[in-house]
Structure formats: C-alpha cells, structure tokens
Tab-separated table of C-alpha atoms and ligand atoms in Angstrom:
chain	number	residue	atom	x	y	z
A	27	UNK	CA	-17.870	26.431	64.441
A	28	UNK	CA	-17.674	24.190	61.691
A	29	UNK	CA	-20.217	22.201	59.050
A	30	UNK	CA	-20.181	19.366	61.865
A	31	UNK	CA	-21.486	21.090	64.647
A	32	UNK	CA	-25.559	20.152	63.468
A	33	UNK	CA	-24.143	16.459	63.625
A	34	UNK	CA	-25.570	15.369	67.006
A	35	UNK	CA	-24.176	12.506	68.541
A	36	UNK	CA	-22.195	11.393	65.322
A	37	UNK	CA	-18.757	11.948	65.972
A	38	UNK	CA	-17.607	8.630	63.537
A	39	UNK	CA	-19.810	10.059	61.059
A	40	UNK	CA	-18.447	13.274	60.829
A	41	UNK	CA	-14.701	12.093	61.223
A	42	UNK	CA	-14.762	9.605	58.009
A	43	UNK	CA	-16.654	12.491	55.863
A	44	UNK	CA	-14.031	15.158	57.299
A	45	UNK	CA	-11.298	12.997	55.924
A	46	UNK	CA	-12.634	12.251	52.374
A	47	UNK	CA	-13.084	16.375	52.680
A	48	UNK	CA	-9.707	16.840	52.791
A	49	UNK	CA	-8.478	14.416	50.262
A	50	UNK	CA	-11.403	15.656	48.223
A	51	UNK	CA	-9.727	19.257	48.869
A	52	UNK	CA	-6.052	17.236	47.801
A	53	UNK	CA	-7.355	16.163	44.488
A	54	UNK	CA	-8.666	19.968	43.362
A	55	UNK	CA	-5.892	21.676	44.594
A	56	UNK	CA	-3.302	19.036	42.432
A	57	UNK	CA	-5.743	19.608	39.520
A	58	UNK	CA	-5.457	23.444	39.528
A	59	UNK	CA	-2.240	23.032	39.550
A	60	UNK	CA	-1.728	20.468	36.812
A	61	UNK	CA	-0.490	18.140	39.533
A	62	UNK	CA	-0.804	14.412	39.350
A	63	UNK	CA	-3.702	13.440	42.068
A	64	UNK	CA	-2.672	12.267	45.319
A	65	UNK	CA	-2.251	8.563	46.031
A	66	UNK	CA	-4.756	6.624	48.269
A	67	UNK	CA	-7.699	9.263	48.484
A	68	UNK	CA	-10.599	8.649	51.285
A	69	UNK	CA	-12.957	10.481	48.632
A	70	UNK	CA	-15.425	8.626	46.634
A	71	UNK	CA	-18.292	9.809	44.100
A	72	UNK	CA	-21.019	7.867	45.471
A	73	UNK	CA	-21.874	7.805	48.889
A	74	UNK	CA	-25.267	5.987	50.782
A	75	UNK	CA	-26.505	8.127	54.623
A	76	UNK	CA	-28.666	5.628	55.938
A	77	UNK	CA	-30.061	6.207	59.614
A	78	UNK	CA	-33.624	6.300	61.619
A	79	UNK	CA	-35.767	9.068	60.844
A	80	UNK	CA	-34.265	12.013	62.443
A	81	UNK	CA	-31.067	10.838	63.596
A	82	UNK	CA	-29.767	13.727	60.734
A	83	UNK	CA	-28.940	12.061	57.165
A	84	UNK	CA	-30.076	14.708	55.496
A	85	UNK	CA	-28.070	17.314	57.650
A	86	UNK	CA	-24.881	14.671	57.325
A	87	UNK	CA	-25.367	15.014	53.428
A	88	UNK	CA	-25.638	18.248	53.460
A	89	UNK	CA	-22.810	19.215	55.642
A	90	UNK	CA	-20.374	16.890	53.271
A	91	UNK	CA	-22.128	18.826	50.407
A	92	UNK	CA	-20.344	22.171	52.258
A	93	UNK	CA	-17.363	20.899	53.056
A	94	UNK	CA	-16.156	19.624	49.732
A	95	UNK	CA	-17.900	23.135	48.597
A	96	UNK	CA	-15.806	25.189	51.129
A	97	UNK	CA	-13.343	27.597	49.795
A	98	UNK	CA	-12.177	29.150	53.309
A	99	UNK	CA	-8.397	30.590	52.797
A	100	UNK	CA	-8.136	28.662	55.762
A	101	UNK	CA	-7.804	25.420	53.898
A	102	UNK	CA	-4.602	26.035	52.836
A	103	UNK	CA	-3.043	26.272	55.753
A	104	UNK	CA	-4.020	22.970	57.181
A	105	UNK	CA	-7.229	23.709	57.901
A	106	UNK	CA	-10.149	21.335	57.172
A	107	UNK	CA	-12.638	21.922	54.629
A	108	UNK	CA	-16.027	22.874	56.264
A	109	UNK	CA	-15.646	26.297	58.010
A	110	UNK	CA	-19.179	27.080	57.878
A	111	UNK	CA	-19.147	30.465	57.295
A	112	UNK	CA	-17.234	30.688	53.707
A	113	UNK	CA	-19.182	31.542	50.503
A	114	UNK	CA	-19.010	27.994	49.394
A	115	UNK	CA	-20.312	26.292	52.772
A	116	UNK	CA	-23.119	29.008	53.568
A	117	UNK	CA	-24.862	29.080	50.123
A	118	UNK	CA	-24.277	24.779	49.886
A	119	UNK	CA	-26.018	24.521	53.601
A	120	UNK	CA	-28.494	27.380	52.449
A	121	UNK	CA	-29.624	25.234	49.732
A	122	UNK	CA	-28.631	28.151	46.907
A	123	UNK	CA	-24.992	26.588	45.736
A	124	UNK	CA	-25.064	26.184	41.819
A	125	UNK	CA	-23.255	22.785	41.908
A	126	UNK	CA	-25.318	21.411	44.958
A	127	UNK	CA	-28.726	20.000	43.227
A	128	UNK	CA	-30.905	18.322	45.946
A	129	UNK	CA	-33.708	16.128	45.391
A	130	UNK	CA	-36.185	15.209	47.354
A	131	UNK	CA	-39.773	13.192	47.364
A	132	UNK	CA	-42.709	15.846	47.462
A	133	UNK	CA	-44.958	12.797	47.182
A	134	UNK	CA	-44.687	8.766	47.701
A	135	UNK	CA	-42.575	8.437	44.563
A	136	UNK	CA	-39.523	10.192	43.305
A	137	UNK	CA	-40.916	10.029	39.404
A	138	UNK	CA	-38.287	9.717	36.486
A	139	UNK	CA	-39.295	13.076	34.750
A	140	UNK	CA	-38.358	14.192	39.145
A	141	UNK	CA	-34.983	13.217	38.169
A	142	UNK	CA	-34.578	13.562	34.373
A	143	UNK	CA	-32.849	17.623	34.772
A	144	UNK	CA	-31.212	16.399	37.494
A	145	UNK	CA	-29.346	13.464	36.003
A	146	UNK	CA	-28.772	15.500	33.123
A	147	UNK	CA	-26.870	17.692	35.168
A	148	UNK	CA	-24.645	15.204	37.169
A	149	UNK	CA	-23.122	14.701	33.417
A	150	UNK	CA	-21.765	17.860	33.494
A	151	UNK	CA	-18.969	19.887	35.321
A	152	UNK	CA	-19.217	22.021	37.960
A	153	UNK	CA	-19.398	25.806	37.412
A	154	UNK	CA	-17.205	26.560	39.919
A	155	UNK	CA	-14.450	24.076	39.523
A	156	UNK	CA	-14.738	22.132	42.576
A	157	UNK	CA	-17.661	19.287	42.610
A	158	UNK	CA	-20.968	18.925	40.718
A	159	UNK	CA	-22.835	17.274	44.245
A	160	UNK	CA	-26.391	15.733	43.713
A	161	UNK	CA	-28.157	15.429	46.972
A	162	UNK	CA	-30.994	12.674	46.886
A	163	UNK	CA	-32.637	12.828	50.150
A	164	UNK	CA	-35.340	9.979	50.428
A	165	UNK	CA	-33.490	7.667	48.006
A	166	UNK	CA	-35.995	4.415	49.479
A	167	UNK	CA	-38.959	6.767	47.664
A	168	UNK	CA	-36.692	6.276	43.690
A	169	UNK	CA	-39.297	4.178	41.987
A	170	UNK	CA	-38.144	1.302	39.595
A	171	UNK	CA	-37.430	4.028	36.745
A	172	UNK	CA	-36.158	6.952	38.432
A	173	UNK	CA	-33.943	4.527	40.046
A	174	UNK	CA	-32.486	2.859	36.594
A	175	UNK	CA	-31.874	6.766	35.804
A	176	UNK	CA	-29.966	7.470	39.162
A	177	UNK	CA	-28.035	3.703	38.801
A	178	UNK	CA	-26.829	4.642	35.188
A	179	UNK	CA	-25.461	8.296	36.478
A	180	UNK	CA	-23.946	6.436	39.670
A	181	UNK	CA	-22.373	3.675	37.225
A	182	UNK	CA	-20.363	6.069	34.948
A	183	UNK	CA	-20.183	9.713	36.927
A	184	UNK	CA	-18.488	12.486	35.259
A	185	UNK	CA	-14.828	13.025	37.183
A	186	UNK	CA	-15.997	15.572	39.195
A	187	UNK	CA	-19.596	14.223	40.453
A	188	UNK	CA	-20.493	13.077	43.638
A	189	UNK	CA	-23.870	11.377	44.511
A	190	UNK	CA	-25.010	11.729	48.182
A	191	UNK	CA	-28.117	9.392	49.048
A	192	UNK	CA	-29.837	9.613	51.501
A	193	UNK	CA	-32.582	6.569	53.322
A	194	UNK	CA	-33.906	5.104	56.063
A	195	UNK	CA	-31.422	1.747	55.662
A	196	UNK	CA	-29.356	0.346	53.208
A	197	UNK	CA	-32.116	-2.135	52.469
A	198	UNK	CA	-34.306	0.919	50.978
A	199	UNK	CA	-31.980	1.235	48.033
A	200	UNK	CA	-31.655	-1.264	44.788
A	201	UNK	CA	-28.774	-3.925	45.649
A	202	UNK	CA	-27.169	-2.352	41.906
A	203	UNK	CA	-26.992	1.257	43.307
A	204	UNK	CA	-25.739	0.914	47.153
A	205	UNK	CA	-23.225	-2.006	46.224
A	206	UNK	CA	-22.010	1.267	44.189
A	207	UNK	CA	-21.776	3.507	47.241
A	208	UNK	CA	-19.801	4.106	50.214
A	209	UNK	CA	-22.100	3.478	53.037
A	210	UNK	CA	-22.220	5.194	56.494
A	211	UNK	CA	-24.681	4.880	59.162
A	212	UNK	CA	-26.030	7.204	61.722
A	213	UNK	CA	-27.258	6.096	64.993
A	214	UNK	CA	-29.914	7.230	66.864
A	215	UNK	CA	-28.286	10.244	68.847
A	216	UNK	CA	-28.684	9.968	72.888
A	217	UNK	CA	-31.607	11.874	74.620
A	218	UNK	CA	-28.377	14.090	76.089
A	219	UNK	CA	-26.508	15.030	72.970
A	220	UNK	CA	-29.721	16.328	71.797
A	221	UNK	CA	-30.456	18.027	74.492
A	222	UNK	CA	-27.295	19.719	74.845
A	223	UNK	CA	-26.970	20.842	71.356
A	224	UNK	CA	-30.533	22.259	71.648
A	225	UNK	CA	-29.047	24.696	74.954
A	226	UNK	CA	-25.899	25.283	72.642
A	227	UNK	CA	-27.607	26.281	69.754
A	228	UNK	CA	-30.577	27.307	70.047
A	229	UNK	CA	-30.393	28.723	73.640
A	230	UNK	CA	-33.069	26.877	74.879
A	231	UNK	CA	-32.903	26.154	78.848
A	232	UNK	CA	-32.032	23.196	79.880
A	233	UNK	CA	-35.181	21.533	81.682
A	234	UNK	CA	-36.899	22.595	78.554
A	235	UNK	CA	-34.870	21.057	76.169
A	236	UNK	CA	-33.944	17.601	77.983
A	237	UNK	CA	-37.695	17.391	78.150
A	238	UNK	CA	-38.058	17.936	74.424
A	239	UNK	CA	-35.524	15.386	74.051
A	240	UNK	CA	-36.835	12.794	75.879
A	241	UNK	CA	-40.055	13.151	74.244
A	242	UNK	CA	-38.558	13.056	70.721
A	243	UNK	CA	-36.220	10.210	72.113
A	244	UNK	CA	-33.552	11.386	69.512
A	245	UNK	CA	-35.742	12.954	66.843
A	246	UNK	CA	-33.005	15.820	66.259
A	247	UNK	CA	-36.087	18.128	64.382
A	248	UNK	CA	-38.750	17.505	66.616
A	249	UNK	CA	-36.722	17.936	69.353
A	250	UNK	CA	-35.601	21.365	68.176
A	251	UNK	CA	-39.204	21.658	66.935
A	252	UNK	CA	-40.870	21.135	69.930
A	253	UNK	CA	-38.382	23.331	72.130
A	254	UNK	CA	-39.220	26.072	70.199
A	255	UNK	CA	-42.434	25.974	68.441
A	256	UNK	CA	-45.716	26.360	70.989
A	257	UNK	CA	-48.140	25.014	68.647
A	258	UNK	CA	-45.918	21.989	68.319
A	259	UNK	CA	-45.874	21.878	72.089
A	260	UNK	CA	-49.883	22.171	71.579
A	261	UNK	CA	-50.638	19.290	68.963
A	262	UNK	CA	-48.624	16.638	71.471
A	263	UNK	CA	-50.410	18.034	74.317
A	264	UNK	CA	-53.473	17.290	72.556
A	265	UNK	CA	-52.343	13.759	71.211
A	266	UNK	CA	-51.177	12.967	74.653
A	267	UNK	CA	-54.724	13.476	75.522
A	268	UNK	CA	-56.570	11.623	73.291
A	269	UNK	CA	-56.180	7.646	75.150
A	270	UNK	CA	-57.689	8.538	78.110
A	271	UNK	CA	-60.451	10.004	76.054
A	272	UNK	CA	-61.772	7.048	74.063
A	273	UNK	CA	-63.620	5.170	75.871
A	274	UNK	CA	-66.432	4.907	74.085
A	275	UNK	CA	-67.690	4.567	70.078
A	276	UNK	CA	-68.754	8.228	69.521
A	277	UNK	CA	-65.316	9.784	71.114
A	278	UNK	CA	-63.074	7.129	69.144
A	279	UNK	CA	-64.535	8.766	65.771
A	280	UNK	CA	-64.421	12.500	66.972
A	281	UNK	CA	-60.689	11.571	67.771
A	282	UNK	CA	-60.110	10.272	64.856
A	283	UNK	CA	-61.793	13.374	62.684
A	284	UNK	CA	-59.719	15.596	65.074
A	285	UNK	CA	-56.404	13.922	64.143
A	286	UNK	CA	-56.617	13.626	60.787
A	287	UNK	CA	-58.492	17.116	60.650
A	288	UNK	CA	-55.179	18.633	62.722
A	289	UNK	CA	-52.964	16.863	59.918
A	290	UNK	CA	-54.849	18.114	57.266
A	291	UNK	CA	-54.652	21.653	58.366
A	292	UNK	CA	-50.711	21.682	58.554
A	293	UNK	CA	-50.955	20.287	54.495
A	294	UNK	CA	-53.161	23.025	54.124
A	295	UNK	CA	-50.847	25.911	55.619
A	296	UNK	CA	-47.733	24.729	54.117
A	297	UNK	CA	-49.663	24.891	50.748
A	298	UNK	CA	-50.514	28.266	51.418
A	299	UNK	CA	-47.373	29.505	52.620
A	300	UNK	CA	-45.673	27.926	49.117
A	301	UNK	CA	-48.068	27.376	46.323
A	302	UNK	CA	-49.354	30.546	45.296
A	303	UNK	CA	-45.576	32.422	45.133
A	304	UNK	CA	-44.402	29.258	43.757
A	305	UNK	CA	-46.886	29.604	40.615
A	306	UNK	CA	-45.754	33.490	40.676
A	307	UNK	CA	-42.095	32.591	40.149
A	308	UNK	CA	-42.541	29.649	37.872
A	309	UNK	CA	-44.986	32.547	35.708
A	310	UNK	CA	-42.075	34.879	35.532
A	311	UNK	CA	-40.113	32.862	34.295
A	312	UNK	CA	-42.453	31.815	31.606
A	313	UNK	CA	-42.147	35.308	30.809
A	314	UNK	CA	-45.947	35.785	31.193
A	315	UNK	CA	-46.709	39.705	32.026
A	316	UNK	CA	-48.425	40.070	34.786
A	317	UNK	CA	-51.948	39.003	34.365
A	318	UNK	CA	-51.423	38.258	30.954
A	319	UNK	CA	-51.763	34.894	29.360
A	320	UNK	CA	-48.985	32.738	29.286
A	321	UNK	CA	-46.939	32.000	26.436
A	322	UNK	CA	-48.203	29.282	24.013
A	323	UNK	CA	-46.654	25.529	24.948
A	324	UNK	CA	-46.191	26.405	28.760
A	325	UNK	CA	-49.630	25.136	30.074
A	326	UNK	CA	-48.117	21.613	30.475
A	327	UNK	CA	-45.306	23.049	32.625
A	328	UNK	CA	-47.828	24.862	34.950
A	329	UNK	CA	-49.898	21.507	34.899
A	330	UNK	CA	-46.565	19.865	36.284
A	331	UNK	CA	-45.753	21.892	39.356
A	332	UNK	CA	-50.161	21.761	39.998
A	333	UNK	CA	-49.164	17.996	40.523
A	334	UNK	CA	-46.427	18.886	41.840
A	335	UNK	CA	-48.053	20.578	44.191
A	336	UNK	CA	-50.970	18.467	44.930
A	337	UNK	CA	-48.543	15.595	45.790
A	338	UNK	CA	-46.499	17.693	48.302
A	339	UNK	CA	-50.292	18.437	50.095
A	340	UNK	CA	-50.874	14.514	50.513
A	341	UNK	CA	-47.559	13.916	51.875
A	342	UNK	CA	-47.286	16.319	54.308
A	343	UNK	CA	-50.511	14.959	55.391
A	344	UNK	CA	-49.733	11.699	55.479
A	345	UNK	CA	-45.998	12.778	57.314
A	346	UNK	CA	-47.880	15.096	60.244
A	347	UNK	CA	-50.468	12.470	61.058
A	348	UNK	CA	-47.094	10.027	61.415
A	349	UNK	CA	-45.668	12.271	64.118
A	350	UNK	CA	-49.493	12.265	65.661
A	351	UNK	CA	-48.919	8.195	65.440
A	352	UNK	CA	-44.652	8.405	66.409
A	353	UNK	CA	-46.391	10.681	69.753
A	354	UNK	CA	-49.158	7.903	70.649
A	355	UNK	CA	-46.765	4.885	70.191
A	356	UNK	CA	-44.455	6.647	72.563
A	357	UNK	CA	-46.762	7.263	74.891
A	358	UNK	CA	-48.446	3.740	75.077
A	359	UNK	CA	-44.595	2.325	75.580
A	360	UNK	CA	-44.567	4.014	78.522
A	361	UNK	CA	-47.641	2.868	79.803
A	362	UNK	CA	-45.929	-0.538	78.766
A	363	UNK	CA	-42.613	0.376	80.800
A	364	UNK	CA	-44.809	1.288	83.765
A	365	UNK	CA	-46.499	-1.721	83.736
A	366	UNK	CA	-43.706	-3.675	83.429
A	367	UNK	CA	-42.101	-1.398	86.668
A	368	UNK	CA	-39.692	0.285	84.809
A	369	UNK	CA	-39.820	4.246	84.819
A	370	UNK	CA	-36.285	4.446	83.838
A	371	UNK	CA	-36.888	5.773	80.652
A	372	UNK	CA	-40.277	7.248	80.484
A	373	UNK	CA	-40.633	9.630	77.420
A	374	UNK	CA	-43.323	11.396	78.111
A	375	UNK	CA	-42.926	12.289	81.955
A	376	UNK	CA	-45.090	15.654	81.966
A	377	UNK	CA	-48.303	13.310	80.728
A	378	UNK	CA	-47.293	10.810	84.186
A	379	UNK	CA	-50.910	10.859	85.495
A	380	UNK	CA	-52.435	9.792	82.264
A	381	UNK	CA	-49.660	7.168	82.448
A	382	UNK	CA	-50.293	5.571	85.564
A	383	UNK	CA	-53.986	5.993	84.658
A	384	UNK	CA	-53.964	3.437	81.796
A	385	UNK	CA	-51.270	1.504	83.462
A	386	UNK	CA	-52.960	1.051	86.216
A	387	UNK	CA	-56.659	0.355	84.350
A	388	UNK	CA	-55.191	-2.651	81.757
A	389	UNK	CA	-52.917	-5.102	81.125
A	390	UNK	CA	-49.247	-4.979	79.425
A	391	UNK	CA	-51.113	-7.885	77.053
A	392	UNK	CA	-54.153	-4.746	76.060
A	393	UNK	CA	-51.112	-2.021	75.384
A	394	UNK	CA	-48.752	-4.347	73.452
A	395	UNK	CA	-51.908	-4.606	71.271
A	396	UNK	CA	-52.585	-0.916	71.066
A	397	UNK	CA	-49.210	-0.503	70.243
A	398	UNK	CA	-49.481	-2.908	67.211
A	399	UNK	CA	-52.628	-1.419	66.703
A	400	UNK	CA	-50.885	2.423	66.096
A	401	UNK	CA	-48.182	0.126	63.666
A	402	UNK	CA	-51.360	-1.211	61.516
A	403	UNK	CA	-52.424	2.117	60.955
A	404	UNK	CA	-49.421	3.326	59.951
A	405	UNK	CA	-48.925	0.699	57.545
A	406	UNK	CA	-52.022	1.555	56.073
A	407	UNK	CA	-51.518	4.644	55.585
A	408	UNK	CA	-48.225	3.553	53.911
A	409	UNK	CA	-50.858	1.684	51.221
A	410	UNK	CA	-52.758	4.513	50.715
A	411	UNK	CA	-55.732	3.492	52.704
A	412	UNK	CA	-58.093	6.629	53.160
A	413	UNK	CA	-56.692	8.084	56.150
A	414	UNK	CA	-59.849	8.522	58.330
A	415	UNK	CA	-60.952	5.035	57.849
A	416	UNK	CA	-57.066	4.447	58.915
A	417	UNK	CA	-57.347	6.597	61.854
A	418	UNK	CA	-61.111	5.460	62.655
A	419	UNK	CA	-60.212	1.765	63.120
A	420	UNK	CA	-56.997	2.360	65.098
A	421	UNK	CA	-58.739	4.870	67.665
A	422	UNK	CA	-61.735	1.799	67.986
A	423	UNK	CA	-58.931	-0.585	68.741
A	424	UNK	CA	-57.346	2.023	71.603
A	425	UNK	CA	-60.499	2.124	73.181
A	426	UNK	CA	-59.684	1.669	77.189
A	427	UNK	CA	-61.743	-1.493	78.509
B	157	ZN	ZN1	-16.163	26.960	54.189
C-alpha cells in the first residue's frame, strides 16, 4: 500500500507527483548532509490540482502532502517516498502533521483574515526539517484579497515551502498565481476504477458498488458514500422519486419544501456534531474555567469562529441541496439517453421504470429543458438567491405535461 492507492483512475497523476517526491526526498537528504542539491529536480514549491468535483484533488494534494512528509527507513534504500503507514504520511493524511496547514472554504469566500495565520506561517520553516506544505483546497473560493495574500507567499516562498492548490479548473485561479504553479489535471475516473477500488477498499460487493458507481458516474465520495451509507442510499431514493411526482402546482412546492428541508437538516446535524465541542476547545484554550467567564479581549475571537460557524451551516446547505440537483440532472439525462435510444450508459438503472415513464410521456425537446431548468437553479443558488424560491421555480418548471 502506498499514499497513491486513494488515487482512482489517475495513474499520470500519481506518477509525475511520485517523481517530484523523490527528488523532493534528493534535495533534504543533500541538505542534511551539507551536500550541494541535486541537479535537474522534478520538485517545485507551487503546485495547481485542478479536476471535476470528485475526481480526487483534494485526496491528490493530500497524498503529495504525505509523501514529501514520509520518513519510512525505506526511503533510503530506493524506496519511494509515500509508504502510507510511516509517522510522517499517517499524521499528514490524518490531517494532524505540524508542517501540513490546510485550508479550506467553510463558506462562499476564503476571507483574508481565513488566510492571514496561514500565510504567516508559509514564511517560516518547517519544524521537522523536511517541508512547511500549505494545502488550499477550494482555491476558485480566494476572494480578490485573500488571493493578493496567497500570490505574494507563492511569489517569494521561503526555501522549504510548498503551496498545493487545489480547484475546479485552472480558470478558477488569478492568471498571477497559476502562471506561478505547476499544473496537473485529474480526469474524471471511469465508472470501473471506482468501482473496483470501492470492492478493494472498502469491501463492498461488487453489484453494489458498480451500481454506486454508475450512479455517481465518477464521483469518487459519493460513490464510496453511497456504497456505504443507507441514509445516503435513502435521500437519492427519494430524489429519484420526486419527477414523477410533480405533476401538479401543490406537489411542485411540497417537493420543493422537502428538498430544501432534507438539505437543511444535514447543515443542521453537521452543526451539531461540530459546533458545540468546537466552542469547548476554542474556550480551553482561552483559558476560561469551566463555566467561568472568559478572559477579557477574547469575546471577538469567540465572535469569529460564531461566523465561522454560521458560514459552514449555509454552505453545507447550499453543497447537499447540489448533490439533490447533481442526482436529478442525472436522472433526467437518462430519460434524455432513452429517448434518444441509447441505454448504453444509463446512470440510474435501479429507477428504469420511472425512466421509461417520463421517456415515454414527453419529448427529448421538454427534458433538455428540465435539464437546463436543474442548471438555472443551481446557478442561482450560486448568487445567493433564497434557496426555496430557487428550488420552488425549478420543481414548477419539471412539472410533467
Ligand atoms: Zn511514509
């Protein structure tokens, strides 16, 4: 096993990042030993992941993060970097590494004062000699400041910094920062790698998980999150339920309550899964005695992770009524495909009668504007429209008829 195995279906990927591992490697085994750095190194200090939404940037980063953290005696005997199971790569995949900061959006904006510690610290050294990494998942979300912050740390990084940014495409980024970085691209993985790697590792069976796949159509996390998770399975089941339901005014409003109600619940139990410990921690180490006041000066730090806070809840909104949306869109292309007379790649076989339902009671000219009716409402949501008058006027536009 090694930091690559999570990389599904990105063999080029992981084969350019395992050699600028080991020349990374190279260049801090010649410093400790007061050697000159080797000639023509594949490592760089500023690197751009771009890819679609889960084809695994994040999980590329991070595994690069491990490798150039990886300390496995292995190493020196010609070993590459990235063993997976050393000190360095566990706590650096874990997300617990001192010199592996990440960053990422917990609303629609990375703010400056997001990134002020962080830049701060790409300045310095890393504590334990190897690399001071600073992980910016969500790069595309760096407003104009927090940007300029991150594009005068990327300009003039300390020797042993490396910058790992993460977006959708390279478009996302500002042309100053990504003509800066080494960029590398991940492709949608196929339907089978992910379906494979979800028997491998996760010991899910195999009809299982090449339907997950399908339905996910390359979504690594959903995939794995919908193999394993029964109220995942649940939500699509109900989403997948929901055309064949409006067909009149009254249902395309209750629809459109229940979705964003559903959305709004998952905001609601991540908040209380995190919020309340995350106030307790951030209390201790004010130094405030428990159930005692807090020290004087602090209230504007406790304000901060409120926002914080109340920023993460309307994002993971927003992002759970978008896999609602990904779910419909998916399901309407079929209906598209079947219309069409191709079932060669059907995503959502196990909803088939639905499908042939609604392909068989409009036209391909009616679904290709539902379809661009699911894309408006995401786009509004994207503005900040109020998502139930989002949601109401898409589920009025997918009424059958
Ligand atoms: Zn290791």
């Amino acid at each position: 096993m090694t930091v690559w195995d999570d990389l599904v279906g990105q063999e080029k990927v992981s084969a350019v990042l395992d050699a600028a591992a080991r020349d990374a490697d190279a260049l801090v085994t010649a410093a400790a030993a007061h050697e000159p750095p080797p000639e023509a190194s594949k490592m760089t200090h500023a690197w751009l992941f771009t890819g679609p939404p889960g084809a695994g940037r994040n999980q590329a980063a991070r595994a690069f993060a491990a490798a150039l953290q990886c300390v496995s005696p292995d190493r020196a005997l010609g070993g590459s970097p990235g063993c997976g199971f050393c000190d360095g790569c566990h706590t650096a995949l874990l997300g617990t590494h001192a010199d592996v900061t990440a960053v990422a959006a917990v609303g629609a904006e990375i703010l400056v004062k997001d990134m002020r510690d962080t830049v701060r610290k790409s300045f310095t050294s890393p504590a334990n000699g190897r690399w001071q990494i600073i992980l910016v998942e969500d790069a595309e979300r760096l407003n104009e400041k927090s940007a300029n912050a991150v594009l005068k740390a990327v300009e003039e990084p300390a020797p042993r910094t490396v910058w790992l940014l993460c977006a959708p495409s390279i478009e996302d980024v500002l042309p100053t920062i990504r003509s800066r970085c080494r960029h590398l691209n991940l492709s949608t993985p196929s339907v089978g790698a992910v379906a494979d790697m979800l028997v491998r590792r996760d010991g899910i069976e195999p009809e299982a998980a090449a339907a997950a796949a399908r339905a996910t159509q390359g979504h690594v996390d959903r995939a794995r999150r919908l193999a394993t998770d029964p109220a995942a399975r649940e939500r699509r089941a109900s989403v997948l339920g929901l055309p064949l339901r409006l067909d009149e005014v009254g249902a395309c409003l209750k629809a459109a309550q229940e979705l964003v109600d559903a959305a709004a619940e998952d905001a609601k139990q991540l908040a209380e899964e995190m919020d309340a410990k995350e106030a307790e921690e951030l209390k201790a180490a004010l130094g405030a005695a428990q159930g005692g006041r807090l020290p004087r000066g602090t209230a504007g730090v406790m304000k901060d992770l409120e926002d914080m806070q109340k920023r993460r809840r309307t994002r993971t909104q927003r992002d759970s009524l978008d896999i609602a949306l990904g779910d419909l869109t998916a399901f309407y292309r079929d209906v598209l495909a079947l219309q069409l007379g191709s079932r060669v790649a059907i995503a959502n076989a196990d909803a088939e009668d639905a499908l042939e339902r609604l392909a068989r009671g409009s036209t391909p000219e009616s679904t290709l504007r539902r379809i661009e009716a699911i894309g408006a409402c995401r786009e509004a949501l994207d503005r900040n429209v109020a998502p139930l008058l989002a949601v109401e006027a898409m589920t009025m536009a997918l009424r059958a008829g």
